JSON list of C-alpha atoms in Angstrom, two decimals:
[
{"chain": "A", "resi": 1, "resn": "MET", "atom": "CA", "xyz": [-21.59, 54.83, -47.48]},
{"chain": "A", "resi": 2, "resn": "PRO", "atom": "CA", "xyz": [-23.06, 52.08, -45.31]},
{"chain": "A", "resi": 3, "resn": "ASP", "atom": "CA", "xyz": [-26.44, 52.35, -43.68]},
{"chain": "A", "resi": 4, "resn": "SER", "atom": "CA", "xyz": [-26.13, 53.73, -40.12]},
{"chain": "A", "resi": 5, "resn": "SER", "atom": "CA", "xyz": [-28.78, 51.51, -38.49]},
{"chain": "A", "resi": 6, "resn": "SER", "atom": "CA", "xyz": [-27.49, 49.63, -35.48]},
{"chain": "A", "resi": 7, "resn": "TYR", "atom": "CA", "xyz": [-27.51, 46.08, -36.86]},
{"chain": "A", "resi": 8, "resn": "VAL", "atom": "CA", "xyz": [-25.82, 47.18, -40.08]},
{"chain": "A", "resi": 9, "resn": "SER", "atom": "CA", "xyz": [-23.10, 49.05, -38.19]},
{"chain": "A", "resi": 10, "resn": "ALA", "atom": "CA", "xyz": [-22.60, 46.12, -35.83]},
{"chain": "A", "resi": 11, "resn": "THR", "atom": "CA", "xyz": [-22.34, 43.70, -38.76]},
{"chain": "A", "resi": 12, "resn": "ALA", "atom": "CA", "xyz": [-19.82, 45.90, -40.53]},
{"chain": "A", "resi": 13, "resn": "ASP", "atom": "CA", "xyz": [-17.70, 46.17, -37.38]},
{"chain": "A", "resi": 14, "resn": "ALA", "atom": "CA", "xyz": [-17.85, 42.42, -36.84]},
{"chain": "A", "resi": 15, "resn": "TYR", "atom": "CA", "xyz": [-16.64, 41.63, -40.36]},
{"chain": "A", "resi": 16, "resn": "ASP", "atom": "CA", "xyz": [-13.94, 44.30, -40.18]},
{"chain": "A", "resi": 17, "resn": "ALA", "atom": "CA", "xyz": [-12.62, 42.62, -37.04]},
{"chain": "A", "resi": 18, "resn": "VAL", "atom": "CA", "xyz": [-12.23, 39.23, -38.75]},
{"chain": "A", "resi": 19, "resn": "ALA", "atom": "CA", "xyz": [-11.56, 40.34, -42.33]},
{"chain": "A", "resi": 20, "resn": "THR", "atom": "CA", "xyz": [-8.22, 38.57, -42.75]},
{"chain": "A", "resi": 21, "resn": "LEU", "atom": "CA", "xyz": [-9.39, 35.37, -41.03]},
{"chain": "A", "resi": 22, "resn": "TYR", "atom": "CA", "xyz": [-12.63, 35.34, -43.02]},
{"chain": "A", "resi": 23, "resn": "THR", "atom": "CA", "xyz": [-10.72, 35.80, -46.28]},
{"chain": "A", "resi": 24, "resn": "GLU", "atom": "CA", "xyz": [-8.57, 32.78, -45.46]},
{"chain": "A", "resi": 25, "resn": "PHE", "atom": "CA", "xyz": [-11.69, 30.77, -44.51]},
{"chain": "A", "resi": 26, "resn": "VAL", "atom": "CA", "xyz": [-13.49, 31.34, -47.83]},
{"chain": "A", "resi": 27, "resn": "GLN", "atom": "CA", "xyz": [-10.49, 30.65, -50.05]},
{"chain": "A", "resi": 28, "resn": "GLY", "atom": "CA", "xyz": [-11.42, 27.73, -52.28]},
{"chain": "A", "resi": 29, "resn": "ALA", "atom": "CA", "xyz": [-14.93, 27.60, -50.79]},
{"chain": "A", "resi": 30, "resn": "LEU", "atom": "CA", "xyz": [-16.40, 26.43, -54.11]},
{"chain": "A", "resi": 31, "resn": "ASP", "atom": "CA", "xyz": [-13.77, 23.80, -54.85]},
{"chain": "A", "resi": 32, "resn": "ASP", "atom": "CA", "xyz": [-15.61, 20.96, -53.13]},
{"chain": "A", "resi": 33, "resn": "GLN", "atom": "CA", "xyz": [-19.15, 22.25, -53.73]},
{"chain": "A", "resi": 34, "resn": "PRO", "atom": "CA", "xyz": [-20.36, 21.16, -57.19]},
{"chain": "A", "resi": 35, "resn": "LEU", "atom": "CA", "xyz": [-23.96, 22.02, -56.37]},
{"chain": "A", "resi": 36, "resn": "ASP", "atom": "CA", "xyz": [-23.05, 25.58, -55.43]},
{"chain": "A", "resi": 37, "resn": "ARG", "atom": "CA", "xyz": [-21.01, 25.94, -58.60]},
{"chain": "A", "resi": 38, "resn": "ALA", "atom": "CA", "xyz": [-23.98, 24.62, -60.57]},
{"chain": "A", "resi": 39, "resn": "ALA", "atom": "CA", "xyz": [-26.34, 27.18, -59.02]},
{"chain": "A", "resi": 40, "resn": "LEU", "atom": "CA", "xyz": [-23.94, 30.00, -59.81]},
{"chain": "A", "resi": 41, "resn": "ALA", "atom": "CA", "xyz": [-23.39, 28.71, -63.34]},
{"chain": "A", "resi": 42, "resn": "ALA", "atom": "CA", "xyz": [-27.15, 28.51, -63.95]},
{"chain": "A", "resi": 43, "resn": "PHE", "atom": "CA", "xyz": [-27.56, 32.07, -62.68]},
{"chain": "A", "resi": 44, "resn": "ALA", "atom": "CA", "xyz": [-24.77, 33.30, -64.95]},
{"chain": "A", "resi": 45, "resn": "ASP", "atom": "CA", "xyz": [-26.26, 31.43, -67.93]},
{"chain": "A", "resi": 46, "resn": "LEU", "atom": "CA", "xyz": [-29.62, 33.15, -67.35]},
{"chain": "A", "resi": 47, "resn": "VAL", "atom": "CA", "xyz": [-28.00, 36.56, -67.02]},
{"chain": "A", "resi": 48, "resn": "ARG", "atom": "CA", "xyz": [-25.96, 36.09, -70.21]},
{"chain": "A", "resi": 49, "resn": "ALA", "atom": "CA", "xyz": [-29.04, 34.86, -72.07]},
{"chain": "A", "resi": 50, "resn": "SER", "atom": "CA", "xyz": [-30.84, 38.09, -71.20]},
{"chain": "A", "resi": 51, "resn": "GLY", "atom": "CA", "xyz": [-28.26, 40.01, -73.25]},
{"chain": "A", "resi": 52, "resn": "ASN", "atom": "CA", "xyz": [-27.30, 42.21, -70.28]},
{"chain": "A", "resi": 53, "resn": "THR", "atom": "CA", "xyz": [-24.22, 40.83, -68.52]},
{"chain": "A", "resi": 54, "resn": "ALA", "atom": "CA", "xyz": [-23.86, 43.69, -66.01]},
{"chain": "A", "resi": 55, "resn": "ALA", "atom": "CA", "xyz": [-24.13, 42.23, -62.50]},
{"chain": "A", "resi": 56, "resn": "ALA", "atom": "CA", "xyz": [-23.64, 43.31, -58.89]},
{"chain": "A", "resi": 57, "resn": "GLU", "atom": "CA", "xyz": [-22.62, 41.16, -55.96]},
{"chain": "A", "resi": 58, "resn": "VAL", "atom": "CA", "xyz": [-24.14, 42.75, -52.86]},
{"chain": "A", "resi": 59, "resn": "GLY", "atom": "CA", "xyz": [-22.19, 41.92, -49.72]},
{"chain": "A", "resi": 60, "resn": "CYS", "atom": "CA", "xyz": [-19.08, 40.87, -51.63]},
{"chain": "A", "resi": 61, "resn": "GLY", "atom": "CA", "xyz": [-16.71, 40.36, -48.70]},
{"chain": "A", "resi": 62, "resn": "PRO", "atom": "CA", "xyz": [-13.16, 39.79, -50.00]},
{"chain": "A", "resi": 63, "resn": "GLY", "atom": "CA", "xyz": [-14.36, 39.72, -53.61]},
{"chain": "A", "resi": 64, "resn": "HIS", "atom": "CA", "xyz": [-13.87, 36.05, -54.47]},
{"chain": "A", "resi": 65, "resn": "MET", "atom": "CA", "xyz": [-17.45, 35.54, -55.64]},
{"chain": "A", "resi": 66, "resn": "THR", "atom": "CA", "xyz": [-17.41, 38.73, -57.71]},
{"chain": "A", "resi": 67, "resn": "ALA", "atom": "CA", "xyz": [-14.31, 37.36, -59.42]},
{"chain": "A", "resi": 68, "resn": "HIS", "atom": "CA", "xyz": [-16.13, 34.05, -59.94]},
{"chain": "A", "resi": 69, "resn": "LEU", "atom": "CA", "xyz": [-18.98, 35.88, -61.69]},
{"chain": "A", "resi": 70, "resn": "ARG", "atom": "CA", "xyz": [-16.41, 37.55, -63.94]},
{"chain": "A", "resi": 71, "resn": "ASP", "atom": "CA", "xyz": [-14.96, 34.15, -64.76]},
{"chain": "A", "resi": 72, "resn": "LEU", "atom": "CA", "xyz": [-18.47, 33.01, -65.68]},
{"chain": "A", "resi": 73, "resn": "GLY", "atom": "CA", "xyz": [-18.69, 35.76, -68.28]},
{"chain": "A", "resi": 74, "resn": "LEU", "atom": "CA", "xyz": [-20.44, 38.55, -66.37]},
{"chain": "A", "resi": 75, "resn": "SER", "atom": "CA", "xyz": [-19.39, 42.19, -66.09]},
{"chain": "A", "resi": 76, "resn": "ALA", "atom": "CA", "xyz": [-19.49, 42.10, -62.31]},
{"chain": "A", "resi": 77, "resn": "PHE", "atom": "CA", "xyz": [-18.79, 44.56, -59.53]},
{"chain": "A", "resi": 78, "resn": "GLY", "atom": "CA", "xyz": [-19.09, 44.14, -55.77]},
{"chain": "A", "resi": 79, "resn": "LEU", "atom": "CA", "xyz": [-20.17, 46.16, -52.78]},
{"chain": "A", "resi": 80, "resn": "ASP", "atom": "CA", "xyz": [-19.88, 45.67, -49.04]},
{"chain": "A", "resi": 81, "resn": "ILE", "atom": "CA", "xyz": [-20.44, 47.57, -45.81]},
{"chain": "A", "resi": 82, "resn": "ALA", "atom": "CA", "xyz": [-17.14, 46.54, -44.21]},
{"chain": "A", "resi": 83, "resn": "PRO", "atom": "CA", "xyz": [-14.21, 48.81, -45.21]},
{"chain": "A", "resi": 84, "resn": "ALA", "atom": "CA", "xyz": [-11.60, 46.14, -44.44]},
{"chain": "A", "resi": 85, "resn": "MET", "atom": "CA", "xyz": [-13.34, 43.73, -46.78]},
{"chain": "A", "resi": 86, "resn": "ILE", "atom": "CA", "xyz": [-13.40, 46.29, -49.57]},
{"chain": "A", "resi": 87, "resn": "ASP", "atom": "CA", "xyz": [-9.68, 46.96, -49.07]},
{"chain": "A", "resi": 88, "resn": "ILE", "atom": "CA", "xyz": [-8.93, 43.23, -49.34]},
{"chain": "A", "resi": 89, "resn": "ALA", "atom": "CA", "xyz": [-11.17, 42.82, -52.41]},
{"chain": "A", "resi": 90, "resn": "ARG", "atom": "CA", "xyz": [-9.54, 45.74, -54.22]},
{"chain": "A", "resi": 91, "resn": "ALA", "atom": "CA", "xyz": [-6.05, 44.46, -53.47]},
{"chain": "A", "resi": 92, "resn": "ALA", "atom": "CA", "xyz": [-6.85, 40.88, -54.50]},
{"chain": "A", "resi": 93, "resn": "HIS", "atom": "CA", "xyz": [-8.78, 41.79, -57.66]},
{"chain": "A", "resi": 94, "resn": "PRO", "atom": "CA", "xyz": [-7.43, 45.12, -58.98]},
{"chain": "A", "resi": 95, "resn": "GLY", "atom": "CA", "xyz": [-9.27, 44.76, -62.29]},
{"chain": "A", "resi": 96, "resn": "LEU", "atom": "CA", "xyz": [-12.70, 44.72, -60.65]},
{"chain": "A", "resi": 97, "resn": "ARG", "atom": "CA", "xyz": [-14.82, 47.48, -59.13]},
{"chain": "A", "resi": 98, "resn": "PHE", "atom": "CA", "xyz": [-15.67, 47.34, -55.43]},
{"chain": "A", "resi": 99, "resn": "ASP", "atom": "CA", "xyz": [-17.83, 49.94, -53.64]},
{"chain": "A", "resi": 100, "resn": "LEU", "atom": "CA", "xyz": [-18.22, 50.67, -49.94]},
{"chain": "A", "resi": 101, "resn": "ALA", "atom": "CA", "xyz": [-22.01, 50.70, -49.76]},
{"chain": "A", "resi": 102, "resn": "SER", "atom": "CA", "xyz": [-25.07, 49.12, -48.22]},
{"chain": "A", "resi": 103, "resn": "MET", "atom": "CA", "xyz": [-27.20, 46.61, -50.10]},
{"chain": "A", "resi": 104, "resn": "ASP", "atom": "CA", "xyz": [-30.04, 49.15, -50.18]},
{"chain": "A", "resi": 105, "resn": "ALA", "atom": "CA", "xyz": [-27.84, 51.75, -51.90]},
{"chain": "A", "resi": 106, "resn": "VAL", "atom": "CA", "xyz": [-26.44, 50.08, -55.03]},
{"chain": "A", "resi": 107, "resn": "ASP", "atom": "CA", "xyz": [-24.63, 52.60, -57.22]},
{"chain": "A", "resi": 108, "resn": "ALA", "atom": "CA", "xyz": [-26.41, 51.65, -60.43]},
{"chain": "A", "resi": 109, "resn": "PRO", "atom": "CA", "xyz": [-29.20, 53.31, -62.44]},
{"chain": "A", "resi": 110, "resn": "ASP", "atom": "CA", "xyz": [-32.73, 51.96, -62.41]},
{"chain": "A", "resi": 111, "resn": "ALA", "atom": "CA", "xyz": [-33.23, 48.82, -64.54]},
{"chain": "A", "resi": 112, "resn": "SER", "atom": "CA", "xyz": [-29.56, 48.74, -65.54]},
{"chain": "A", "resi": 113, "resn": "LEU", "atom": "CA", "xyz": [-28.34, 45.32, -64.40]},
{"chain": "A", "resi": 114, "resn": "GLY", "atom": "CA", "xyz": [-28.88, 41.84, -65.76]},
{"chain": "A", "resi": 115, "resn": "GLY", "atom": "CA", "xyz": [-28.06, 40.13, -62.45]},
{"chain": "A", "resi": 116, "resn": "VAL", "atom": "CA", "xyz": [-27.73, 40.58, -58.71]},
{"chain": "A", "resi": 117, "resn": "LEU", "atom": "CA", "xyz": [-25.99, 38.05, -56.48]},
{"chain": "A", "resi": 118, "resn": "SER", "atom": "CA", "xyz": [-26.70, 38.06, -52.75]},
{"chain": "A", "resi": 119, "resn": "TRP", "atom": "CA", "xyz": [-24.55, 35.19, -51.46]},
{"chain": "A", "resi": 120, "resn": "TYR", "atom": "CA", "xyz": [-25.07, 34.93, -47.70]},
{"chain": "A", "resi": 121, "resn": "SER", "atom": "CA", "xyz": [-25.26, 38.73, -47.43]},
{"chain": "A", "resi": 122, "resn": "ALA", "atom": "CA", "xyz": [-28.93, 39.12, -46.48]},
{"chain": "A", "resi": 123, "resn": "ILE", "atom": "CA", "xyz": [-28.62, 36.51, -43.71]},
{"chain": "A", "resi": 124, "resn": "HIS", "atom": "CA", "xyz": [-27.74, 39.19, -41.15]},
{"chain": "A", "resi": 125, "resn": "THR", "atom": "CA", "xyz": [-30.84, 41.25, -41.94]},
{"chain": "A", "resi": 126, "resn": "PRO", "atom": "CA", "xyz": [-33.69, 40.96, -39.42]},
{"chain": "A", "resi": 127, "resn": "PRO", "atom": "CA", "xyz": [-36.77, 39.60, -41.21]},
{"chain": "A", "resi": 128, "resn": "ALA", "atom": "CA", "xyz": [-38.72, 42.82, -40.66]},
{"chain": "A", "resi": 129, "resn": "GLU", "atom": "CA", "xyz": [-35.93, 44.78, -42.39]},
{"chain": "A", "resi": 130, "resn": "LEU", "atom": "CA", "xyz": [-35.57, 42.63, -45.51]},
{"chain": "A", "resi": 131, "resn": "ARG", "atom": "CA", "xyz": [-38.02, 44.35, -47.85]},
{"chain": "A", "resi": 132, "resn": "PRO", "atom": "CA", "xyz": [-35.94, 47.51, -48.57]},
{"chain": "A", "resi": 133, "resn": "TYR", "atom": "CA", "xyz": [-33.10, 45.31, -49.83]},
{"chain": "A", "resi": 134, "resn": "LEU", "atom": "CA", "xyz": [-35.37, 43.30, -52.09]},
{"chain": "A", "resi": 135, "resn": "ASP", "atom": "CA", "xyz": [-36.84, 46.56, -53.37]},
{"chain": "A", "resi": 136, "resn": "GLU", "atom": "CA", "xyz": [-33.35, 47.84, -54.18]},
{"chain": "A", "resi": 137, "resn": "PHE", "atom": "CA", "xyz": [-32.48, 44.65, -56.04]},
{"chain": "A", "resi": 138, "resn": "HIS", "atom": "CA", "xyz": [-35.70, 45.04, -58.00]},
{"chain": "A", "resi": 139, "resn": "ARG", "atom": "CA", "xyz": [-34.89, 48.69, -58.76]},
{"chain": "A", "resi": 140, "resn": "VAL", "atom": "CA", "xyz": [-31.46, 48.04, -60.28]},
{"chain": "A", "resi": 141, "resn": "LEU", "atom": "CA", "xyz": [-32.45, 44.93, -62.24]},
{"chain": "A", "resi": 142, "resn": "ALA", "atom": "CA", "xyz": [-33.74, 45.31, -65.76]},
{"chain": "A", "resi": 143, "resn": "PRO", "atom": "CA", "xyz": [-37.08, 43.65, -66.49]},
{"chain": "A", "resi": 144, "resn": "GLY", "atom": "CA", "xyz": [-36.29, 39.96, -66.87]},
{"chain": "A", "resi": 145, "resn": "GLY", "atom": "CA", "xyz": [-33.07, 40.33, -64.87]},
{"chain": "A", "resi": 146, "resn": "HIS", "atom": "CA", "xyz": [-32.16, 37.66, -62.36]},
{"chain": "A", "resi": 147, "resn": "LEU", "atom": "CA", "xyz": [-31.42, 37.55, -58.63]},
{"chain": "A", "resi": 148, "resn": "LEU", "atom": "CA", "xyz": [-29.63, 34.69, -56.88]},
{"chain": "A", "resi": 149, "resn": "LEU", "atom": "CA", "xyz": [-30.02, 34.40, -53.12]},
{"chain": "A", "resi": 150, "resn": "GLY", "atom": "CA", "xyz": [-27.70, 32.10, -51.16]},
{"chain": "A", "resi": 151, "resn": "PHE", "atom": "CA", "xyz": [-28.60, 31.53, -47.51]},
{"chain": "A", "resi": 152, "resn": "PHE", "atom": "CA", "xyz": [-28.90, 29.13, -44.61]},
{"chain": "A", "resi": 153, "resn": "GLU", "atom": "CA", "xyz": [-32.11, 27.11, -44.90]},
{"chain": "A", "resi": 154, "resn": "ALA", "atom": "CA", "xyz": [-34.49, 26.55, -41.99]},
{"chain": "A", "resi": 155, "resn": "GLU", "atom": "CA", "xyz": [-36.48, 23.38, -41.51]},
{"chain": "A", "resi": 156, "resn": "GLY", "atom": "CA", "xyz": [-40.13, 24.05, -40.72]},
{"chain": "A", "resi": 157, "resn": "PRO", "atom": "CA", "xyz": [-42.22, 27.16, -41.35]},
{"chain": "A", "resi": 158, "resn": "ASP", "atom": "CA", "xyz": [-40.37, 29.79, -39.31]},
{"chain": "A", "resi": 159, "resn": "VAL", "atom": "CA", "xyz": [-37.40, 32.11, -39.84]},
{"chain": "A", "resi": 160, "resn": "LEU", "atom": "CA", "xyz": [-34.89, 31.12, -37.18]},
{"chain": "A", "resi": 161, "resn": "PRO", "atom": "CA", "xyz": [-32.16, 33.26, -35.60]},
{"chain": "A", "resi": 162, "resn": "PHE", "atom": "CA", "xyz": [-28.89, 31.45, -34.98]},
{"chain": "A", "resi": 163, "resn": "ASP", "atom": "CA", "xyz": [-25.42, 32.07, -33.58]},
{"chain": "A", "resi": 164, "resn": "HIS", "atom": "CA", "xyz": [-23.46, 32.83, -36.73]},
{"chain": "A", "resi": 165, "resn": "ARG", "atom": "CA", "xyz": [-19.74, 32.94, -35.98]},
{"chain": "A", "resi": 166, "resn": "VAL", "atom": "CA", "xyz": [-19.35, 36.57, -37.10]},
{"chain": "A", "resi": 167, "resn": "ALA", "atom": "CA", "xyz": [-22.65, 38.38, -36.48]},
{"chain": "A", "resi": 168, "resn": "PRO", "atom": "CA", "xyz": [-26.27, 37.51, -35.58]},
{"chain": "A", "resi": 169, "resn": "ALA", "atom": "CA", "xyz": [-27.99, 35.85, -38.53]},
{"chain": "A", "resi": 170, "resn": "TYR", "atom": "CA", "xyz": [-31.18, 34.14, -39.65]},
{"chain": "A", "resi": 171, "resn": "ARG", "atom": "CA", "xyz": [-32.10, 30.90, -41.39]},
{"chain": "A", "resi": 172, "resn": "TRP", "atom": "CA", "xyz": [-34.95, 31.08, -43.89]},
{"chain": "A", "resi": 173, "resn": "PRO", "atom": "CA", "xyz": [-37.39, 28.40, -45.09]},
{"chain": "A", "resi": 174, "resn": "LEU", "atom": "CA", "xyz": [-37.24, 28.31, -48.87]},
{"chain": "A", "resi": 175, "resn": "ASP", "atom": "CA", "xyz": [-40.98, 28.86, -49.24]},
{"chain": "A", "resi": 176, "resn": "VAL", "atom": "CA", "xyz": [-41.00, 31.83, -46.88]},
{"chain": "A", "resi": 177, "resn": "LEU", "atom": "CA", "xyz": [-38.13, 33.62, -48.57]},
{"chain": "A", "resi": 178, "resn": "ALA", "atom": "CA", "xyz": [-39.61, 32.91, -52.02]},
{"chain": "A", "resi": 179, "resn": "ALA", "atom": "CA", "xyz": [-42.90, 34.42, -50.85]},
{"chain": "A", "resi": 180, "resn": "ARG", "atom": "CA", "xyz": [-41.13, 37.53, -49.54]},
{"chain": "A", "resi": 181, "resn": "ALA", "atom": "CA", "xyz": [-39.40, 37.92, -52.90]},
{"chain": "A", "resi": 182, "resn": "ALA", "atom": "CA", "xyz": [-42.69, 37.50, -54.74]},
{"chain": "A", "resi": 183, "resn": "GLU", "atom": "CA", "xyz": [-44.17, 40.35, -52.70]},
{"chain": "A", "resi": 184, "resn": "ALA", "atom": "CA", "xyz": [-41.28, 42.52, -53.94]},
{"chain": "A", "resi": 185, "resn": "GLY", "atom": "CA", "xyz": [-41.96, 41.73, -57.60]},
{"chain": "A", "resi": 186, "resn": "PHE", "atom": "CA", "xyz": [-39.88, 38.62, -58.26]},
{"chain": "A", "resi": 187, "resn": "THR", "atom": "CA", "xyz": [-40.90, 35.35, -59.89]},
{"chain": "A", "resi": 188, "resn": "GLU", "atom": "CA", "xyz": [-39.18, 32.15, -58.83]},
{"chain": "A", "resi": 189, "resn": "VAL", "atom": "CA", "xyz": [-37.17, 30.42, -61.55]},
{"chain": "A", "resi": 190, "resn": "GLY", "atom": "CA", "xyz": [-35.61, 27.63, -59.52]},
{"chain": "A", "resi": 191, "resn": "ARG", "atom": "CA", "xyz": [-34.44, 26.55, -56.10]},
{"chain": "A", "resi": 192, "resn": "MET", "atom": "CA", "xyz": [-31.92, 24.25, -54.51]},
{"chain": "A", "resi": 193, "resn": "ARG", "atom": "CA", "xyz": [-31.47, 22.86, -51.03]},
{"chain": "A", "resi": 194, "resn": "ARG", "atom": "CA", "xyz": [-28.39, 20.91, -50.08]},
{"chain": "A", "resi": 195, "resn": "GLU", "atom": "CA", "xyz": [-27.35, 19.16, -46.90]},
{"chain": "A", "resi": 196, "resn": "PRO", "atom": "CA", "xyz": [-24.55, 20.67, -44.80]},
{"chain": "A", "resi": 197, "resn": "ALA", "atom": "CA", "xyz": [-20.98, 19.79, -45.63]},
{"chain": "A", "resi": 198, "resn": "SER", "atom": "CA", "xyz": [-18.69, 18.42, -42.94]},
{"chain": "A", "resi": 199, "resn": "ASN", "atom": "CA", "xyz": [-17.68, 21.92, -41.85]},
{"chain": "A", "resi": 200, "resn": "GLU", "atom": "CA", "xyz": [-21.24, 23.31, -41.90]},
{"chain": "A", "resi": 201, "resn": "ARG", "atom": "CA", "xyz": [-23.96, 23.19, -39.26]},
{"chain": "A", "resi": 202, "resn": "HIS", "atom": "CA", "xyz": [-27.07, 23.90, -41.33]},
{"chain": "A", "resi": 203, "resn": "ARG", "atom": "CA", "xyz": [-28.75, 23.12, -44.62]},
{"chain": "A", "resi": 204, "resn": "GLN", "atom": "CA", "xyz": [-28.06, 25.57, -47.43]},
{"chain": "A", "resi": 205, "resn": "GLY", "atom": "CA", "xyz": [-30.66, 27.17, -49.69]},
{"chain": "A", "resi": 206, "resn": "ARG", "atom": "CA", "xyz": [-30.48, 28.87, -53.09]},
{"chain": "A", "resi": 207, "resn": "LEU", "atom": "CA", "xyz": [-33.23, 30.73, -54.91]},
{"chain": "A", "resi": 208, "resn": "ILE", "atom": "CA", "xyz": [-32.98, 32.00, -58.48]},
{"chain": "A", "resi": 209, "resn": "LEU", "atom": "CA", "xyz": [-35.57, 34.71, -59.13]},
{"chain": "A", "resi": 210, "resn": "ARG", "atom": "CA", "xyz": [-36.51, 36.87, -62.08]},
{"chain": "A", "resi": 211, "resn": "ARG", "atom": "CA", "xyz": [-37.66, 40.46, -61.92]},
{"chain": "A", "resi": 212, "resn": "SER", "atom": "CA", "xyz": [-41.27, 40.26, -63.05]}
]
C-alpha cells in the first residue's frame, strides 16, 4: 500500500482527483516526441542486452508507458500510489500487471529486475526525501541493471520547486540529480536535455543510469 507520509498521500489524492483528465492528457504523449522515444528505446536496448528483460515502471499513472515498455520488448509491470490510476491502467491494459504501491516498496525480490523506469514520478518527491526511492531502485535492480529517470530540468545549480498542475513538484539540474544517483550506487550511462515543446513550460531531462 502507499506510503502514509503527508506529501505522498497528498500527491495520491491529487492524481486520483484528475485521473480521467490526466489519462486523456497523456494519450499520444510520445507521438510528437522523437527524442523521448529515442531515450526510451535506448533504455530498453540496454535492458534487453543485459539478458534480464524484467522491468518496473514506478509511478505508472494510467499505464501507457508500461505498455510502451512491453512494446519495446520488456517484461514490464507498473505501480502507482493513486488507486484511480491503477484502476484505469488495469482496465486499459488487462494483460499487464499493475500494483498499488509506493516507489519505495516495489514488490520484487532483491536484484531481480533488468530495468526500472521512473518517468516524471520522482518529481513530486522533496529533495531531502529522494534517497529512499533511489535505494529501492538499487535494491530491485540486478547488478548491471538500468534506471531511466525522466524529469523537469532546472537551469542553474539548484533544485527548484514549481507549480505543477497536479501536485507540488521539483525541477532538477542534470548534474545534481546524477550526483544524487551516484551516491546511491548508480553510474551514469547517458543523459539528454531537450527544450520544452509548445505545450510545456520547462526543459526536460533524462538520465540513464546503471546499477554499479
